[in-house]
Structures are given as structure tokens and as C-alpha cells.
């Protein structure tokens, strides 16, 4: 699936969330989706959350 199709699907899903659940439901869907994306990327090895947290704290990595 290319990026355009993926973005379109996400946009449609968020539109339905906004229509069905209102603003706060939409916001909850976005936040939980972001958390799920971070966990998935961490488990697949695409990002290193420990290094990201160290960088956020101002510690040098590597």
C-alpha cells in the first residue's frame, strides 16, 4: 500500500471518529492511535524509545 492510500484511509477513519464521537472522541482516537504507532514501531525495531527518551532528557547518545 502506498503512502497516498494509507493517508486516505487514516483520514477517512478519523472523519468517521469525529462524526460518531464528537471532538473529544476524535481526540482520544488520535492520541491512542499515536501511542499504538509508537509501541508498534518500537516492537518492530524502527525506533528506539530508550534513545529517544535519553535525547529528550538532554543526554548524548552514542
XYZ file of N, CA and C in Angstrom:
186
model
N 0.857 -1.167 0.000
C 0.000 0.000 0.000
C 0.908 1.236 0.000
N 0.626 2.166 -0.872
C 1.469 3.359 -0.915
C 1.001 4.413 0.098
N 1.791 5.452 0.235
C 1.538 6.466 1.269
C 0.232 7.222 1.032
N -0.139 7.443 -0.222
C -1.377 8.169 -0.513
C -2.593 7.358 -0.071
N -2.593 6.078 -0.375
C -3.711 5.225 0.022
C -3.780 5.094 1.541
N -2.634 4.961 2.176
C -2.600 4.861 3.624
C -3.117 6.152 4.270
N -2.663 7.291 3.787
C -3.117 8.579 4.318
C -4.599 8.801 4.112
N -5.100 8.372 2.963
C -6.532 8.496 2.688
C -7.347 7.647 3.653
N -6.891 6.427 3.890
C -7.587 5.543 4.835
C -7.596 6.097 6.241
N -6.481 6.636 6.673
C -6.408 7.224 8.004
C -7.323 8.442 8.096
N -7.332 9.264 7.055
C -8.203 10.434 7.049
C -9.673 10.066 7.116
N -10.064 9.051 6.384
C -11.459 8.602 6.405
C -11.817 8.053 7.791
N -10.923 7.267 8.380
C -11.182 6.714 9.712
C -11.323 7.820 10.749
N -10.469 8.843 10.659
C -10.566 9.959 11.602
C -11.838 10.775 11.381
N -12.252 10.906 10.136
C -13.505 11.616 9.859
C -14.688 10.879 10.473
N -14.720 9.554 10.342
C -15.791 8.779 10.959
C -15.751 8.890 12.482
N -14.550 8.890 13.059
C -14.436 9.030 14.509
C -14.987 10.382 14.951
N -14.680 11.431 14.197
C -15.184 12.764 14.543
C -16.702 12.821 14.422
N -17.246 12.206 13.390
C -18.701 12.220 13.203
C -19.423 11.407 14.270
N -18.857 10.272 14.624
C -19.537 9.381 15.566
C -19.367 9.808 17.026
N -18.187 10.296 17.389
C -17.879 10.512 18.793
C -17.669 11.972 19.176
N -17.741 12.883 18.248
C -17.530 14.293 18.562
C -16.051 14.614 18.713
N -15.777 15.832 19.149
C -14.399 16.301 19.227
C -13.566 15.486 20.203
N -14.076 15.239 21.412
C -13.278 14.536 22.418
C -13.041 13.086 22.030
N -13.998 12.458 21.412
C -13.802 11.105 20.909
C -12.766 11.078 19.804
N -12.825 12.080 18.918
C -11.840 12.206 17.853
C -10.449 12.379 18.445
N -10.326 13.242 19.433
C -9.035 13.481 20.066
C -8.513 12.214 20.743
N -9.382 11.469 21.386
C -8.989 10.218 22.019
C -8.505 9.209 20.981
N -9.181 9.128 19.847
C -8.760 8.227 18.767
C -7.370 8.610 18.267
N -7.120 9.902 18.103
C -5.812 10.364 17.621
C -4.716 10.043 18.633
N -4.959 10.315 19.906
C -3.945 10.073 20.938
C -3.654 8.579 21.069
N -4.695 7.761 21.154
C -4.477 6.321 21.289
C -3.847 5.731 20.033
N -4.197 6.258 18.879
C -3.555 5.817 17.646
C -2.080 6.153 17.623
N -1.724 7.328 18.111
C -0.319 7.706 18.199
C 0.461 6.821 19.156
N -0.145 6.507 20.288
C 0.501 5.614 21.249
C 0.682 4.233 20.639
N -0.327 3.758 19.954
C -0.232 2.460 19.288
C 0.847 2.445 18.212
N 0.974 3.542 17.487
C 2.010 3.632 16.461
C 3.399 3.604 17.091
N 3.585 4.309 18.200
C 4.878 4.290 18.892
C 5.226 2.904 19.412
N 4.259 2.232 20.002
C 4.508 0.876 20.515
C 4.830 -0.074 19.364
N 4.072 0.016 18.285
C 4.327 -0.842 17.136
C 5.686 -0.598 16.511
N 6.071 0.666 16.388
C 7.382 0.992 15.822
C 8.499 0.531 16.746
N 8.271 0.607 18.034
C 9.276 0.151 18.986
C 9.437 -1.368 18.916
N 8.339 -2.082 18.856
C 8.397 -3.538 18.792
C 8.998 -4.040 17.486
N 8.773 -3.317 16.406
C 9.324 -3.737 15.118
C 10.777 -3.315 14.946
N 11.283 -2.479 15.848
C 12.671 -2.059 15.791
C 12.922 -0.824 14.943
N 11.876 -0.160 14.493
C 12.055 1.043 13.672
C 12.542 2.230 14.483
N 12.145 2.302 15.751
C 12.632 3.370 16.619
C 13.101 2.763 17.931
N 13.995 3.468 18.592
C 14.487 3.065 19.894
C 13.966 4.079 20.910
N 12.947 3.687 21.661
C 12.320 4.612 22.601
C 13.280 5.032 23.705
N 14.179 4.147 24.120
C 15.135 4.500 25.163
C 16.061 5.612 24.680
N 16.532 5.518 23.444
C 17.393 6.571 22.889
C 16.613 7.872 22.725
N 15.347 7.772 22.332
C 14.528 8.979 22.176
C 14.295 9.659 23.523
N 14.054 8.879 24.561
C 13.868 9.453 25.898
C 15.162 10.074 26.412
N 16.299 9.414 26.159
C 17.581 9.990 26.567
C 17.841 11.307 25.843
N 17.526 11.369 24.563
C 17.710 12.606 23.799
C 16.783 13.700 24.317
N 15.557 13.340 24.704
C 14.623 14.319 25.235
C 15.096 14.869 26.583
N 15.811 14.052 27.323
C 16.336 14.486 28.620
C 17.629 15.278 28.483
N 18.177 15.344 27.280
C 19.388 16.125 27.054
C 20.664 15.311 27.139
N 20.540 13.998 27.232
C 21.716 13.141 27.275
C 22.168 12.831 25.857
N 23.466 12.784 25.685
C 24.008 12.454 24.356
C 23.968 10.944 24.163
N 23.609 10.550 22.956
C 23.530 9.128 22.627
C 24.653 8.807 21.659
N 25.370 7.732 21.929
C 26.390 7.205 21.032
C 27.559 8.062 20.905
